[in-house]
Amino acid sequence: MSSPALQARTRVTRIAQEAVDKARLTVVPRMRTRAPRVPFVTLVSLVLVGGIVGLLLFNTSMQQASFAASSLEQQADTLAAREQTLRMELDELRNPQRVALEAQQMGMVIPSAPVFLDLETGKTSGVRTPATRENAIQLLPPPPVKPKVLAPDPTVVEVPATTTEVPPATTDARREGRTDKQKKNRNR
């Protein structure tokens, strides 16, 4: 019998021979297989249509948001102007000069000698006298007197009335725009 080393060698060569036989390249006829185009074209078309519709929807929503933002900005500007107007009216109503004038028109009188109240002791200092319209302080000074040069007396001119009557023949000629000489020349 053969030795075990020899058996292993023959076994290896046989396995190698089988591997070489399997590994031989041979020319195989080419098989033309076409992938179906309809599903691919359908997929690409759906992706394109979906993208376009998505862009249109996105653009429309952005425009709507832009219109809403501009409308809100306009409303904010209007409200800011209204707030400023109301603040100016409030400042005018809080004006101490206006309040004092309205109080004086309602009959309130500013005393000529003020009296002060000490809050800690509760006592008053100053002479307490009733305020009357005659001795009250006037808020508005009297208007200044204009000099005679700036405010002269009006000049009145009287025109005497005349009652002279014009003869009717002369009136007709004047209406027609003719004089006596033109009338004579016409009659010749």
XYZ file of C-alpha atoms in Angstrom:
188
model
C 0.000 0.000 0.000
C 0.962 3.463 -0.418
C 2.135 5.767 2.149
C -0.176 8.287 3.750
C 1.848 11.190 2.400
C 1.388 9.911 -1.085
C -2.339 9.532 -0.605
C -2.624 13.127 0.599
C -0.699 14.346 -2.417
C -2.883 12.529 -4.875
C -5.977 13.748 -3.139
C -4.722 17.348 -3.361
C -3.903 17.021 -7.016
C -7.299 15.535 -7.741
C -9.049 18.432 -5.944
C -6.847 20.898 -7.762
C -7.636 19.247 -11.070
C -11.346 19.487 -10.396
C -10.970 23.147 -9.473
C -9.070 23.856 -12.648
C -11.733 22.057 -14.667
C -14.441 24.158 -13.068
C -12.476 27.365 -13.491
C -12.022 27.090 -17.200
C -13.561 29.979 -18.994
C -15.856 29.330 -21.828
C -17.615 31.716 -24.182
C -21.233 31.895 -23.299
C -23.682 33.362 -25.755
C -24.970 36.750 -24.687
C -28.582 36.836 -23.599
C -30.234 40.163 -24.153
C -32.602 40.904 -21.359
C -34.299 44.266 -21.281
C -35.529 45.758 -18.088
C -39.107 46.863 -18.499
C -39.165 50.634 -19.208
C -42.770 51.389 -18.297
C -42.325 51.182 -14.505
C -39.142 53.310 -14.647
C -40.748 55.980 -16.833
C -43.814 55.963 -14.587
C -41.653 56.382 -11.479
C -39.657 59.270 -12.977
C -42.859 60.963 -14.198
C -44.475 60.649 -10.781
C -41.382 62.115 -9.090
C -41.349 65.069 -11.531
C -45.081 65.745 -11.209
C -44.865 65.441 -7.414
C -41.942 67.885 -7.334
C -43.738 70.442 -9.513
C -46.944 70.195 -7.485
C -44.920 70.497 -4.277
C -43.140 73.619 -5.578
C -46.445 75.195 -6.620
C -47.982 74.497 -3.223
C -44.896 75.849 -1.457
C -44.914 79.003 -3.625
C -48.631 79.541 -3.001
C -48.239 79.169 0.757
C -45.285 81.588 0.740
C -47.317 84.183 -1.182
C -50.222 83.818 1.218
C -47.854 84.276 4.140
C -46.376 87.346 2.423
C -49.825 88.881 1.923
C -50.731 88.170 5.540
C -47.460 89.711 6.735
C -47.923 92.867 4.659
C -51.513 93.174 5.867
C -50.373 92.830 9.472
C -47.589 95.386 8.930
C -50.101 97.851 7.486
C -52.423 97.243 10.416
C -49.515 97.742 12.845
C -48.612 101.043 11.145
C -52.227 102.195 11.364
C -52.426 101.250 15.027
C -49.109 102.971 15.764
C -50.377 106.177 14.134
C -53.636 105.894 16.085
C -51.674 105.373 19.320
C -49.580 108.456 18.612
C -52.719 110.499 17.924
C -54.309 109.314 21.163
C -51.137 110.099 23.114
C -51.114 113.618 21.685
C -54.795 114.067 22.602
C -54.093 112.744 26.100
C -51.155 115.135 26.498
C -53.409 117.982 25.371
C -56.079 116.942 27.886
C -53.465 116.725 30.674
C -52.086 120.176 29.900
C -52.238 122.121 33.201
C -52.983 125.394 31.410
C -56.042 123.862 29.713
C -57.245 122.275 32.958
C -56.882 125.599 34.789
C -58.746 127.499 32.037
C -61.623 124.999 32.057
C -61.786 125.143 35.858
C -61.933 128.935 35.695
C -64.707 128.778 33.072
C -66.670 126.467 35.389
C -66.483 129.070 38.142
C -63.459 127.972 40.146
C -61.224 130.767 41.361
C -57.491 130.782 42.056
C -56.921 132.416 45.435
C -54.611 135.411 45.525
C -52.872 134.221 48.718
C -52.239 130.469 48.870
C -52.417 128.485 52.105
C -50.110 125.533 52.774
C -50.956 122.391 54.745
C -48.271 120.692 56.840
C -48.970 116.959 56.486
C -47.098 115.914 59.648
C -48.864 118.270 62.020
C -52.051 118.905 60.085
C -51.760 122.687 60.564
C -52.075 125.315 57.873
C -49.694 128.176 57.293
C -50.665 131.371 55.582
C -53.669 133.633 55.747
C -56.900 131.829 54.966
C -59.093 134.171 52.976
C -62.008 133.245 50.749
C -61.295 133.480 47.041
C -63.600 135.684 44.989
C -63.658 136.551 41.322
C -62.570 140.101 42.004
C -59.320 139.250 43.779
C -58.484 136.031 41.884
C -55.347 135.600 39.806
C -56.101 135.701 36.096
C -54.572 132.907 34.071
C -54.567 134.763 30.781
C -53.207 138.275 30.683
C -55.391 140.891 29.015
C -54.712 141.247 25.295
C -52.208 144.006 24.450
C -53.560 147.279 23.132
C -52.578 147.925 19.543
C -51.095 151.291 18.704
C -53.311 153.644 16.738
C -51.023 153.243 13.710
C -51.701 149.493 13.533
C -55.406 149.765 14.270
C -56.728 153.000 12.732
C -60.383 153.928 12.871
C -62.286 152.839 9.769
C -62.824 155.526 7.135
C -66.416 155.867 6.032
C -67.121 157.615 2.720
C -70.664 158.708 1.994
C -71.623 159.135 -1.634
C -74.417 161.642 -2.239
C -77.307 160.214 -4.165
C -78.089 161.929 -7.540
C -81.543 161.873 -9.072
C -80.921 163.098 -12.604
C -82.859 161.367 -15.308
C -81.484 160.690 -18.750
C -83.827 161.257 -21.706
C -85.049 158.039 -23.318
C -83.573 158.777 -26.792
C -80.108 159.144 -25.376
C -80.505 155.928 -23.445
C -81.354 153.962 -26.607
C -78.353 155.361 -28.454
C -76.065 154.488 -25.546
C -77.461 150.995 -25.444
C -76.692 150.568 -29.109
C -73.222 152.052 -28.587
C -73.728 155.045 -30.911
C -73.200 158.715 -30.390
C -75.169 161.620 -31.817
C -72.685 162.107 -34.679
C -73.032 158.482 -35.739
C -76.805 158.883 -35.678
C -76.643 161.920 -37.978
C -74.307 160.156 -40.398
C -76.631 157.244 -40.600
C -79.631 159.388 -41.387
C -77.917 161.089 -44.435
